[in-house]
Amino acid sequence: MIKIKKKNKKQNIFYDPTLKRRHASSKRFKKFTLTSLIFSIAFLAFFLFDMFTKALPAFNVAYVKVDITFNEKSLDDTRFSVERDLRTIVSRAALRDLPSMLKENPEYMNTTQNLWILANHQVDQYLKKHNNNLKEKEILLVEELKAKSLIKKKFNTVFFTNGDSKIPENAGFLSSIIGSILTLFITMIIAFPIGVMTAIYLEEFAGDNKFTRFIEININNLAAIPSILFGLLGLAIFINLFGMPRSSPLVGGLTLALMTLPIIIVSSRAALRAVPDSIRQAGYGLGLNKIQVTKDHVLPLAFPGIMTGSIIGLAQAMGETAPLIIIGMIAFIPDAPAMVTSAATVMPAQIFTWAGMPEGMYIEKTAAGILVLLSILISLNAVAIYLRKKLEVKW
């Protein structure tokens, strides 16, 4: 029991002897929370700064202007398309694409054209003052071309127009972006309607019995298990049992749909539970049945929360790597998938692959891929917030 003593008998003012200690404890708690917030912001700022400084060089790549000869001999062996001295600094991928360039420009045949083409990744790293393996003779050649303005850095369109490649300067992010879009499309059309309908049934129509409680317990447990287990489930069911094509967006989307379903169900149930019971009672008072009340009154009010939870769940699925590795979506995919049954990879898996490459140019591309993925995730969360605010105002 707290003893209350008089501080001043004349004024009859009472005070708690523990008050000073509680005020000191409150001040310490505020300092701890403020310190934690400062550390969090500082860590985030350091992370973003480090990511930007490593990623920005990847959006520029070295090009060299050389004379390219188009004739039967040079097309049989593309090495003879350029001068001997320049062969060591020109990208092998650029030489390999010369036949397709000639196909697009048939007037180049039996002529010599002065064109900008990709330089070797070692030259690119030298121009960016990064570690490289250029020989002294090659460095002198690069410096000579640089003095003549015949070699310079340009915007890296290859990063957004090409798929993966074993040649660092020719590796791009397009195939993984399209693979992610197709995979997320399958995830969305499967997980969203099933998850929302399940939440509506459990919250509005299901009775309180053992069967319902059993389902709720399992849904909550599924939302907490490691994502790699869903990959094993997808491998066992969709690939081994049903024989679906491995490494395809179809299997990846179904696997991520299994992982996302519990998140959508839990968030949708919370949104439905937040609707006041007075809305339901008012509908019943007007003579509406259960389905009409749920469809016309409860669901529209809960829809902003349902959309927010669903988009955040899909954004989390976009960043998943472990379950997709299990079903083979980490394979080398140079071409963008044309169908949901085609072999594909996704952005997190592509970043994981590049992170294990020894060439310095892949380090830049890894950071750039992370930056692109992070931008998409932030955009999805921004869309979720915007839709929620807009729908809240509407209703």
mmCIF file of C-alpha atoms in Angstrom:
data_model
loop_
_atom_site.group_PDB
_atom_site.id
_atom_site.type_symbol
_atom_site.label_atom_id
_atom_site.label_comp_id
_atom_site.label_asym_id
_atom_site.label_seq_id
_atom_site.Cartn_x
_atom_site.Cartn_y
_atom_site.Cartn_z
ATOM 1 C CA MET A 1 0.000 0.000 0.000
ATOM 2 C CA ILE A 2 1.298 3.477 -0.964
ATOM 3 C CA LYS A 3 1.652 5.776 1.983
ATOM 4 C CA ILE A 4 0.307 9.245 1.383
ATOM 5 C CA LYS A 5 2.068 11.983 3.273
ATOM 6 C CA LYS A 6 1.371 15.667 3.557
ATOM 7 C CA LYS A 7 3.840 17.854 1.685
ATOM 8 C CA ASN A 8 2.549 21.039 3.298
ATOM 9 C CA LYS A 9 0.090 20.884 6.159
ATOM 10 C CA LYS A 10 -1.091 24.463 5.656
ATOM 11 C CA GLN A 11 -1.901 23.967 1.987
ATOM 12 C CA ASN A 12 -3.123 20.412 2.592
ATOM 13 C CA ILE A 13 -1.311 19.120 -0.566
ATOM 14 C CA PHE A 14 -0.699 15.365 -0.766
ATOM 15 C CA TYR A 15 2.030 13.644 -2.724
ATOM 16 C CA ASP A 16 3.070 10.096 -3.621
ATOM 17 C CA PRO A 17 6.618 9.267 -2.450
ATOM 18 C CA THR A 18 7.071 7.007 -5.550
ATOM 19 C CA LEU A 19 6.057 9.751 -7.988
ATOM 20 C CA LYS A 20 9.606 11.043 -8.495
ATOM 21 C CA ARG A 21 10.896 7.547 -9.206
ATOM 22 C CA ARG A 22 8.089 6.880 -11.709
ATOM 23 C CA HIS A 23 8.786 10.152 -13.503
ATOM 24 C CA ALA A 24 12.480 9.206 -13.787
ATOM 25 C CA SER A 25 11.520 5.775 -15.137
ATOM 26 C CA SER A 26 9.227 7.396 -17.701
ATOM 27 C CA LYS A 27 12.017 9.709 -18.882
ATOM 28 C CA ARG A 28 14.418 6.760 -19.261
ATOM 29 C CA PHE A 29 11.833 4.856 -21.265
ATOM 30 C CA LYS A 30 11.356 7.839 -23.603
ATOM 31 C CA LYS A 31 15.119 8.109 -24.086
ATOM 32 C CA PHE A 32 15.376 4.380 -24.896
ATOM 33 C CA THR A 33 12.567 4.562 -27.464
ATOM 34 C CA LEU A 34 14.043 7.694 -29.048
ATOM 35 C CA THR A 35 17.477 6.042 -29.216
ATOM 36 C CA SER A 36 15.957 2.951 -30.855
ATOM 37 C CA LEU A 37 14.189 5.133 -33.407
ATOM 38 C CA ILE A 38 17.397 7.020 -34.218
ATOM 39 C CA PHE A 39 19.331 3.752 -34.639
ATOM 40 C CA SER A 40 16.606 2.364 -36.918
ATOM 41 C CA ILE A 41 16.573 5.453 -39.120
ATOM 42 C CA ALA A 42 20.382 5.525 -39.226
ATOM 43 C CA PHE A 43 20.534 1.845 -40.227
ATOM 44 C CA LEU A 44 17.906 2.374 -42.938
ATOM 45 C CA ALA A 45 19.743 5.440 -44.252
ATOM 46 C CA PHE A 46 23.051 3.531 -44.313
ATOM 47 C CA PHE A 47 21.395 0.590 -46.094
ATOM 48 C CA LEU A 48 19.832 2.816 -48.760
ATOM 49 C CA PHE A 49 23.024 4.836 -49.226
ATOM 50 C CA ASP A 50 25.124 1.683 -49.630
ATOM 51 C CA MET A 51 22.567 0.192 -52.033
ATOM 52 C CA PHE A 52 22.376 3.326 -54.180
ATOM 53 C CA THR A 53 26.158 3.784 -54.365
ATOM 54 C CA LYS A 54 26.615 0.180 -55.508
ATOM 55 C CA ALA A 55 23.625 0.117 -57.850
ATOM 56 C CA LEU A 56 23.995 3.410 -59.718
ATOM 57 C CA PRO A 57 27.143 2.345 -61.667
ATOM 58 C CA ALA A 58 25.167 -0.593 -63.093
ATOM 59 C CA PHE A 59 22.871 1.793 -64.984
ATOM 60 C CA ASN A 60 25.829 2.982 -67.083
ATOM 61 C CA VAL A 61 27.901 0.660 -69.263
ATOM 62 C CA ALA A 62 30.938 1.184 -71.499
ATOM 63 C CA TYR A 63 30.514 1.444 -75.268
ATOM 64 C CA VAL A 64 33.309 1.663 -77.825
ATOM 65 C CA LYS A 65 33.068 3.064 -81.348
ATOM 66 C CA VAL A 66 34.766 0.764 -83.849
ATOM 67 C CA ASP A 67 34.784 -0.036 -87.549
ATOM 68 C CA ILE A 68 32.776 -3.195 -88.185
ATOM 69 C CA THR A 69 33.145 -5.074 -91.458
ATOM 70 C CA PHE A 70 30.099 -6.964 -92.754
ATOM 71 C CA ASN A 71 30.958 -9.676 -95.298
ATOM 72 C CA GLU A 72 30.727 -13.429 -95.634
ATOM 73 C CA LYS A 73 34.112 -14.046 -93.985
ATOM 74 C CA SER A 74 33.438 -11.809 -90.984
ATOM 75 C CA LEU A 75 30.002 -13.336 -90.393
ATOM 76 C CA ASP A 76 31.409 -16.872 -90.483
ATOM 77 C CA ASP A 77 33.795 -15.855 -87.707
ATOM 78 C CA THR A 78 32.665 -12.601 -86.072
ATOM 79 C CA ARG A 79 36.108 -12.030 -84.575
ATOM 80 C CA PHE A 80 37.236 -10.795 -87.985
ATOM 81 C CA SER A 81 34.548 -8.088 -87.977
ATOM 82 C CA VAL A 82 36.795 -5.710 -86.018
ATOM 83 C CA GLU A 83 40.494 -4.922 -86.019
ATOM 84 C CA ARG A 84 42.822 -7.297 -84.216
ATOM 85 C CA ASP A 85 43.844 -4.714 -81.576
ATOM 86 C CA LEU A 86 40.238 -3.964 -80.642
ATOM 87 C CA ARG A 87 39.060 -7.577 -80.282
ATOM 88 C CA THR A 88 40.223 -7.795 -76.673
ATOM 89 C CA ILE A 89 38.170 -4.814 -75.502
ATOM 90 C CA VAL A 90 34.968 -5.479 -77.457
ATOM 91 C CA SER A 91 32.208 -7.563 -75.882
ATOM 92 C CA ARG A 92 31.822 -11.083 -77.239
ATOM 93 C CA ALA A 93 28.069 -10.646 -76.930
ATOM 94 C CA ALA A 94 28.160 -7.607 -79.228
ATOM 95 C CA LEU A 95 30.084 -9.571 -81.867
ATOM 96 C CA ARG A 96 27.687 -12.465 -81.534
ATOM 97 C CA ASP A 97 24.751 -10.145 -82.290
ATOM 98 C CA LEU A 98 26.250 -8.851 -85.547
ATOM 99 C CA PRO A 99 24.297 -11.313 -87.783
ATOM 100 C CA SER A 100 21.017 -10.138 -86.288
ATOM 101 C CA MET A 101 22.141 -6.513 -86.782
ATOM 102 C CA LEU A 102 22.806 -7.287 -90.443
ATOM 103 C CA LYS A 103 19.398 -8.910 -90.749
ATOM 104 C CA GLU A 104 17.788 -5.697 -89.517
ATOM 105 C CA ASN A 105 20.025 -3.573 -91.793
ATOM 106 C CA PRO A 106 20.711 -5.547 -95.007
ATOM 107 C CA GLU A 107 22.319 -2.483 -96.587
ATOM 108 C CA TYR A 108 25.351 -3.057 -94.291
ATOM 109 C CA MET A 109 26.425 -6.102 -96.345
ATOM 110 C CA ASN A 110 29.911 -5.767 -97.911
ATOM 111 C CA THR A 111 30.479 -2.446 -96.131
ATOM 112 C CA THR A 112 32.391 -1.176 -93.128
ATOM 113 C CA GLN A 113 30.308 0.710 -90.579
ATOM 114 C CA ASN A 114 31.553 2.884 -87.709
ATOM 115 C CA LEU A 115 29.228 1.850 -84.830
ATOM 116 C CA TRP A 116 28.952 2.051 -81.046
ATOM 117 C CA ILE A 117 28.959 -1.453 -79.534
ATOM 118 C CA LEU A 118 29.316 -2.886 -76.048
ATOM 119 C CA ALA A 119 32.783 -2.973 -74.569
ATOM 120 C CA ASN A 120 34.197 -5.845 -72.526
ATOM 121 C CA HIS A 121 33.189 -5.913 -68.853
ATOM 122 C CA GLN A 122 36.841 -5.483 -67.837
ATOM 123 C CA VAL A 123 36.941 -2.205 -69.783
ATOM 124 C CA ASP A 124 33.716 -1.142 -68.109
ATOM 125 C CA GLN A 125 35.174 -1.819 -64.664
ATOM 126 C CA TYR A 126 38.363 0.068 -65.584
ATOM 127 C CA LEU A 127 36.401 3.162 -66.646
ATOM 128 C CA LYS A 128 34.484 3.012 -63.344
ATOM 129 C CA LYS A 129 37.788 2.714 -61.449
ATOM 130 C CA HIS A 130 36.879 -0.708 -60.065
ATOM 131 C CA ASN A 131 39.013 -3.839 -59.867
ATOM 132 C CA ASN A 132 39.788 -5.245 -63.313
ATOM 133 C CA ASN A 133 42.147 -7.611 -65.115
ATOM 134 C CA LEU A 134 43.139 -5.446 -68.075
ATOM 135 C CA LYS A 135 46.702 -5.827 -69.298
ATOM 136 C CA GLU A 136 48.988 -2.825 -69.700
ATOM 137 C CA LYS A 137 48.643 -2.907 -73.483
ATOM 138 C CA GLU A 138 44.844 -2.911 -73.207
ATOM 139 C CA ILE A 139 44.897 -0.042 -70.702
ATOM 140 C CA LEU A 140 46.979 2.066 -73.091
ATOM 141 C CA LEU A 141 44.519 1.280 -75.891
ATOM 142 C CA VAL A 142 41.528 2.250 -73.722
ATOM 143 C CA GLU A 143 43.191 5.514 -72.711
ATOM 144 C CA GLU A 144 43.962 6.300 -76.359
ATOM 145 C CA LEU A 145 40.338 5.667 -77.382
ATOM 146 C CA LYS A 146 39.135 7.683 -74.400
ATOM 147 C CA ALA A 147 41.274 10.655 -75.488
ATOM 148 C CA LYS A 148 39.682 10.456 -78.944
ATOM 149 C CA SER A 149 36.164 10.206 -77.431
ATOM 150 C CA LEU A 150 35.762 6.778 -79.022
ATOM 151 C CA ILE A 151 34.918 5.073 -75.765
ATOM 152 C CA LYS A 152 32.465 6.279 -73.146
ATOM 153 C CA LYS A 153 29.733 5.234 -70.733
ATOM 154 C CA LYS A 154 26.093 5.228 -71.851
ATOM 155 C CA PHE A 155 22.794 4.371 -70.195
ATOM 156 C CA ASN A 156 22.561 0.608 -69.740
ATOM 157 C CA THR A 157 19.493 -0.278 -71.789
ATOM 158 C CA VAL A 158 20.763 -3.869 -71.887
ATOM 159 C CA PHE A 159 19.846 -4.258 -68.209
ATOM 160 C CA PHE A 160 16.148 -3.684 -69.005
ATOM 161 C CA THR A 161 15.957 -5.358 -72.446
ATOM 162 C CA ASN A 162 17.996 -8.574 -72.037
ATOM 163 C CA GLY A 163 17.665 -11.698 -69.981
ATOM 164 C CA ASP A 164 20.388 -13.375 -67.973
ATOM 165 C CA SER A 165 23.721 -14.087 -69.673
ATOM 166 C CA LYS A 166 27.050 -15.712 -68.875
ATOM 167 C CA ILE A 167 28.679 -12.592 -70.336
ATOM 168 C CA PRO A 168 28.482 -9.974 -67.547
ATOM 169 C CA GLU A 169 28.009 -6.876 -69.711
ATOM 170 C CA ASN A 170 25.161 -8.567 -71.612
ATOM 171 C CA ALA A 171 23.208 -9.779 -68.567
ATOM 172 C CA GLY A 172 19.810 -8.149 -68.027
ATOM 173 C CA PHE A 173 16.830 -8.240 -65.701
ATOM 174 C CA LEU A 174 13.975 -8.455 -68.219
ATOM 175 C CA SER A 175 13.322 -12.211 -68.094
ATOM 176 C CA SER A 176 13.122 -12.204 -64.288
ATOM 177 C CA ILE A 177 10.779 -9.175 -64.291
ATOM 178 C CA ILE A 178 8.385 -10.863 -66.729
ATOM 179 C CA GLY A 179 8.700 -14.131 -64.796
ATOM 180 C CA SER A 180 7.763 -12.314 -61.579
ATOM 181 C CA ILE A 181 4.775 -10.643 -63.259
ATOM 182 C CA LEU A 182 3.428 -13.957 -64.582
ATOM 183 C CA THR A 183 4.049 -15.692 -61.255
ATOM 184 C CA LEU A 184 2.322 -12.924 -59.274
ATOM 185 C CA PHE A 185 -0.578 -12.981 -61.734
ATOM 186 C CA ILE A 186 -1.185 -16.688 -61.050
ATOM 187 C CA THR A 187 -0.794 -16.068 -57.313
ATOM 188 C CA MET A 188 -3.312 -13.230 -57.356
ATOM 189 C CA ILE A 189 -6.063 -14.950 -59.364
ATOM 190 C CA ILE A 190 -5.822 -18.040 -57.119
ATOM 191 C CA ALA A 191 -5.139 -16.656 -53.635
ATOM 192 C CA PHE A 192 -7.272 -13.486 -53.601
ATOM 193 C CA PRO A 193 -10.759 -14.896 -54.388
ATOM 194 C CA ILE A 194 -10.266 -18.100 -52.401
ATOM 195 C CA GLY A 195 -8.799 -16.242 -49.424
ATOM 196 C CA VAL A 196 -11.513 -13.573 -49.333
ATOM 197 C CA MET A 197 -14.346 -16.077 -49.732
ATOM 198 C CA THR A 198 -12.875 -18.277 -47.003
ATOM 199 C CA ALA A 199 -12.625 -15.277 -44.664
ATOM 200 C CA ILE A 200 -16.249 -14.289 -45.396
ATOM 201 C CA TYR A 201 -17.480 -17.800 -44.695
ATOM 202 C CA LEU A 202 -15.546 -18.193 -41.441
ATOM 203 C CA GLU A 203 -16.445 -14.730 -40.145
ATOM 204 C CA GLU A 204 -20.033 -14.312 -41.310
ATOM 205 C CA PHE A 205 -21.587 -17.737 -41.921
ATOM 206 C CA ALA A 206 -19.681 -20.500 -40.086
ATOM 207 C CA GLY A 207 -20.916 -21.518 -36.673
ATOM 208 C CA ASP A 208 -18.782 -21.860 -33.568
ATOM 209 C CA ASN A 209 -18.089 -25.600 -33.582
ATOM 210 C CA LYS A 210 -15.122 -27.979 -33.458
ATOM 211 C CA PHE A 211 -14.751 -28.131 -37.226
ATOM 212 C CA THR A 212 -14.560 -24.334 -37.582
ATOM 213 C CA ARG A 213 -12.110 -24.043 -34.691
ATOM 214 C CA PHE A 214 -9.961 -26.760 -36.284
ATOM 215 C CA ILE A 215 -9.839 -24.805 -39.566
ATOM 216 C CA GLU A 216 -8.972 -21.548 -37.772
ATOM 217 C CA ILE A 217 -6.133 -23.187 -35.836
ATOM 218 C CA ASN A 218 -4.657 -24.650 -39.022
ATOM 219 C CA ILE A 219 -4.902 -21.322 -40.881
ATOM 220 C CA ASN A 220 -3.069 -19.534 -38.071
ATOM 221 C CA ASN A 221 -0.422 -22.259 -38.010
ATOM 222 C CA LEU A 222 0.079 -22.113 -41.792
ATOM 223 C CA ALA A 223 0.661 -18.356 -41.579
ATOM 224 C CA ALA A 224 3.622 -18.956 -39.249
ATOM 225 C CA ILE A 225 5.495 -21.885 -40.821
ATOM 226 C CA PRO A 226 8.718 -21.309 -42.856
ATOM 227 C CA SER A 227 8.144 -20.501 -46.515
ATOM 228 C CA ILE A 228 10.525 -23.222 -47.721
ATOM 229 C CA LEU A 229 8.004 -25.842 -46.587
ATOM 230 C CA PHE A 230 5.514 -24.455 -49.106
ATOM 231 C CA GLY A 231 8.197 -25.016 -51.745
ATOM 232 C CA LEU A 232 8.444 -28.662 -50.728
ATOM 233 C CA LEU A 233 4.646 -28.909 -50.827
ATOM 234 C CA GLY A 234 4.566 -27.384 -54.324
ATOM 235 C CA LEU A 235 7.299 -29.788 -55.483
ATOM 236 C CA ALA A 236 5.440 -32.803 -54.107
ATOM 237 C CA ILE A 237 1.948 -31.886 -55.321
ATOM 238 C CA PHE A 238 2.183 -29.761 -58.459
ATOM 239 C CA ILE A 239 5.346 -31.239 -60.023
ATOM 240 C CA ASN A 240 5.650 -34.829 -58.785
ATOM 241 C CA LEU A 241 1.930 -35.637 -58.421
ATOM 242 C CA PHE A 242 0.273 -33.593 -61.194
ATOM 243 C CA GLY A 243 3.283 -33.431 -63.524
ATOM 244 C CA MET A 244 3.207 -29.677 -64.108
ATOM 245 C CA PRO A 245 6.226 -28.135 -65.886
ATOM 246 C CA ARG A 246 9.129 -27.453 -63.539
ATOM 247 C CA SER A 247 10.497 -23.891 -63.206
ATOM 248 C CA SER A 248 7.303 -22.429 -64.697
ATOM 249 C CA PRO A 249 5.339 -19.385 -63.449
ATOM 250 C CA LEU A 250 2.297 -21.665 -63.186
ATOM 251 C CA VAL A 251 3.904 -23.854 -60.515
ATOM 252 C CA GLY A 252 5.568 -20.859 -58.876
ATOM 253 C CA GLY A 253 2.284 -18.958 -58.719
ATOM 254 C CA LEU A 254 0.386 -21.908 -57.247
ATOM 255 C CA THR A 255 3.127 -22.444 -54.652
ATOM 256 C CA LEU A 256 3.107 -18.778 -53.640
ATOM 257 C CA ALA A 257 -0.694 -18.856 -53.575
ATOM 258 C CA LEU A 258 -0.541 -21.586 -50.922
ATOM 259 C CA MET A 259 1.853 -19.416 -48.911
ATOM 260 C CA THR A 260 -0.192 -16.223 -49.344
ATOM 261 C CA LEU A 261 -3.627 -17.740 -48.603
ATOM 262 C CA PRO A 262 -3.292 -17.718 -44.781
ATOM 263 C CA ILE A 263 -2.122 -14.085 -44.808
ATOM 264 C CA ILE A 264 -5.075 -12.980 -46.955
ATOM 265 C CA ILE A 265 -7.549 -14.981 -44.855
ATOM 266 C CA VAL A 266 -6.286 -13.561 -41.541
ATOM 267 C CA SER A 267 -6.167 -9.952 -42.792
ATOM 268 C CA SER A 268 -9.586 -10.256 -44.461
ATOM 269 C CA ARG A 269 -11.146 -11.673 -41.305
ATOM 270 C CA ALA A 270 -9.704 -8.805 -39.292
ATOM 271 C CA ALA A 271 -11.194 -6.315 -41.773
ATOM 272 C CA LEU A 272 -14.606 -8.002 -41.608
ATOM 273 C CA ARG A 273 -14.465 -8.137 -37.808
ATOM 274 C CA ALA A 274 -13.781 -4.396 -37.700
ATOM 275 C CA VAL A 275 -17.164 -3.616 -39.302
ATOM 276 C CA PRO A 276 -19.565 -2.567 -36.467
ATOM 277 C CA ASP A 277 -22.387 -4.984 -35.662
ATOM 278 C CA SER A 278 -24.808 -2.055 -35.908
ATOM 279 C CA ILE A 279 -24.359 -2.211 -39.712
ATOM 280 C CA ARG A 280 -25.511 -5.812 -39.724
ATOM 281 C CA GLN A 281 -28.390 -5.162 -37.323
ATOM 282 C CA ALA A 282 -29.571 -2.244 -39.441
ATOM 283 C CA GLY A 283 -29.649 -4.501 -42.500
ATOM 284 C CA TYR A 284 -31.594 -7.179 -40.668
ATOM 285 C CA GLY A 285 -33.996 -4.507 -39.451
ATOM 286 C CA LEU A 286 -34.751 -3.613 -43.085
ATOM 287 C CA GLY A 287 -35.632 -7.231 -43.833
ATOM 288 C CA LEU A 288 -32.431 -8.231 -45.629
ATOM 289 C CA ASN A 289 -31.118 -11.770 -45.377
ATOM 290 C CA LYS A 290 -27.609 -12.805 -44.336
ATOM 291 C CA ILE A 291 -26.215 -12.895 -47.876
ATOM 292 C CA GLN A 292 -27.609 -9.454 -48.761
ATOM 293 C CA VAL A 293 -26.254 -7.865 -45.588
ATOM 294 C CA THR A 294 -22.802 -9.355 -46.157
ATOM 295 C CA LYS A 295 -22.656 -8.538 -49.878
ATOM 296 C CA ASP A 296 -24.156 -5.033 -49.855
ATOM 297 C CA HIS A 297 -23.134 -3.647 -46.458
ATOM 298 C CA VAL A 298 -20.391 -5.559 -44.642
ATOM 299 C CA LEU A 299 -18.107 -6.404 -47.570
ATOM 300 C CA PRO A 300 -17.950 -2.844 -49.041
ATOM 301 C CA LEU A 301 -16.967 -1.435 -45.642
ATOM 302 C CA ALA A 302 -14.354 -4.139 -45.097
ATOM 303 C CA PHE A 303 -12.991 -3.991 -48.651
ATOM 304 C CA PRO A 304 -10.292 -1.338 -47.968
ATOM 305 C CA GLY A 305 -8.760 -3.506 -45.235
ATOM 306 C CA ILE A 306 -9.098 -6.614 -47.403
ATOM 307 C CA MET A 307 -7.311 -4.918 -50.317
ATOM 308 C CA THR A 308 -4.533 -3.613 -48.079
ATOM 309 C CA GLY A 309 -3.852 -7.012 -46.514
ATOM 310 C CA SER A 310 -4.011 -8.771 -49.881
ATOM 311 C CA ILE A 311 -1.601 -6.391 -51.622
ATOM 312 C CA ILE A 312 0.852 -6.594 -48.734
ATOM 313 C CA GLY A 313 0.593 -10.396 -48.853
ATOM 314 C CA LEU A 314 1.300 -10.379 -52.612
ATOM 315 C CA ALA A 315 4.237 -8.003 -52.067
ATOM 316 C CA GLN A 316 5.648 -10.448 -49.526
ATOM 317 C CA ALA A 317 5.196 -13.277 -52.020
ATOM 318 C CA MET A 318 7.102 -11.269 -54.644
ATOM 319 C CA GLY A 319 10.128 -11.116 -52.352
ATOM 320 C CA GLU A 320 10.167 -14.836 -51.570
ATOM 321 C CA THR A 321 13.069 -16.935 -52.837
ATOM 322 C CA ALA A 322 13.241 -20.155 -50.807
ATOM 323 C CA PRO A 323 10.028 -21.857 -52.071
ATOM 324 C CA LEU A 324 10.856 -20.953 -55.689
ATOM 325 C CA ILE A 325 14.363 -22.400 -55.410
ATOM 326 C CA ILE A 326 12.829 -25.735 -54.392
ATOM 327 C CA ILE A 327 10.640 -25.868 -57.528
ATOM 328 C CA GLY A 328 13.570 -24.953 -59.803
ATOM 329 C CA MET A 329 12.921 -21.287 -60.621
ATOM 330 C CA ILE A 330 16.579 -20.441 -60.036
ATOM 331 C CA ALA A 331 17.659 -21.957 -63.365
ATOM 332 C CA PHE A 332 19.612 -20.023 -66.008
ATOM 333 C CA ILE A 333 16.905 -18.400 -68.148
ATOM 334 C CA PRO A 334 18.266 -16.122 -70.910
ATOM 335 C CA ASP A 335 14.914 -15.541 -72.646
ATOM 336 C CA ALA A 336 11.756 -13.984 -71.232
ATOM 337 C CA PRO A 337 8.913 -16.524 -70.760
ATOM 338 C CA ALA A 338 6.068 -16.238 -73.272
ATOM 339 C CA MET A 339 3.545 -18.362 -71.345
ATOM 340 C CA VAL A 340 2.868 -19.393 -67.767
ATOM 341 C CA THR A 341 4.065 -22.903 -68.621
ATOM 342 C CA SER A 342 7.428 -21.734 -70.018
ATOM 343 C CA ALA A 343 10.628 -21.977 -67.998
ATOM 344 C CA ALA A 344 11.180 -18.778 -66.021
ATOM 345 C CA THR A 345 12.942 -17.202 -63.099
ATOM 346 C CA VAL A 346 11.909 -14.394 -60.750
ATOM 347 C CA MET A 347 13.626 -11.279 -59.485
ATOM 348 C CA PRO A 348 14.712 -12.594 -56.040
ATOM 349 C CA ALA A 349 16.111 -15.781 -57.610
ATOM 350 C CA GLN A 350 17.956 -13.771 -60.274
ATOM 351 C CA ILE A 351 19.479 -11.546 -57.586
ATOM 352 C CA PHE A 352 20.519 -14.638 -55.639
ATOM 353 C CA THR A 353 22.215 -16.066 -58.755
ATOM 354 C CA TRP A 354 24.095 -12.856 -59.534
ATOM 355 C CA ALA A 355 25.237 -12.504 -55.921
ATOM 356 C CA GLY A 356 27.229 -15.725 -56.306
ATOM 357 C CA MET A 357 29.051 -14.652 -59.478
ATOM 358 C CA PRO A 358 32.754 -13.723 -59.138
ATOM 359 C CA GLU A 359 32.861 -10.888 -61.713
ATOM 360 C CA GLY A 360 32.715 -7.364 -60.328
ATOM 361 C CA MET A 361 30.056 -6.295 -62.827
ATOM 362 C CA TYR A 362 27.610 -8.788 -61.318
ATOM 363 C CA ILE A 363 28.000 -7.049 -57.944
ATOM 364 C CA GLU A 364 26.662 -3.870 -59.528
ATOM 365 C CA LYS A 365 23.845 -5.745 -61.236
ATOM 366 C CA THR A 366 22.936 -7.455 -57.951
ATOM 367 C CA ALA A 367 22.575 -4.087 -56.222
ATOM 368 C CA ALA A 368 20.636 -2.697 -59.198
ATOM 369 C CA GLY A 369 18.299 -5.713 -59.127
ATOM 370 C CA ILE A 370 17.694 -5.206 -55.413
ATOM 371 C CA LEU A 371 16.939 -1.538 -56.098
ATOM 372 C CA VAL A 372 14.396 -2.457 -58.793
ATOM 373 C CA LEU A 373 12.759 -5.073 -56.561
ATOM 374 C CA LEU A 374 12.683 -2.659 -53.625
ATOM 375 C CA SER A 375 11.088 0.023 -55.813
ATOM 376 C CA ILE A 376 8.353 -2.392 -56.919
ATOM 377 C CA LEU A 377 7.654 -3.492 -53.335
ATOM 378 C CA ILE A 378 7.445 0.116 -52.138
ATOM 379 C CA SER A 379 5.132 0.905 -55.053
ATOM 380 C CA LEU A 380 2.832 -1.994 -54.149
ATOM 381 C CA ASN A 381 2.641 -0.814 -50.540
ATOM 382 C CA ALA A 382 1.962 2.736 -51.735
ATOM 383 C CA VAL A 383 -0.862 1.435 -53.949
ATOM 384 C CA ALA A 384 -2.299 -0.429 -50.942
ATOM 385 C CA ILE A 385 -2.279 2.751 -48.833
ATOM 386 C CA TYR A 386 -3.777 4.809 -51.683
ATOM 387 C CA LEU A 387 -6.599 2.328 -52.334
ATOM 388 C CA ARG A 388 -7.391 2.109 -48.653
ATOM 389 C CA LYS A 389 -7.597 5.884 -48.263
ATOM 390 C CA LYS A 390 -9.641 6.270 -51.432
ATOM 391 C CA LEU A 391 -12.113 3.534 -50.559
ATOM 392 C CA GLU A 392 -12.426 4.767 -46.968
ATOM 393 C CA VAL A 393 -13.429 8.199 -48.239
ATOM 394 C CA LYS A 394 -15.897 6.655 -50.668
ATOM 395 C CA TRP A 395 -17.676 4.633 -48.042
#
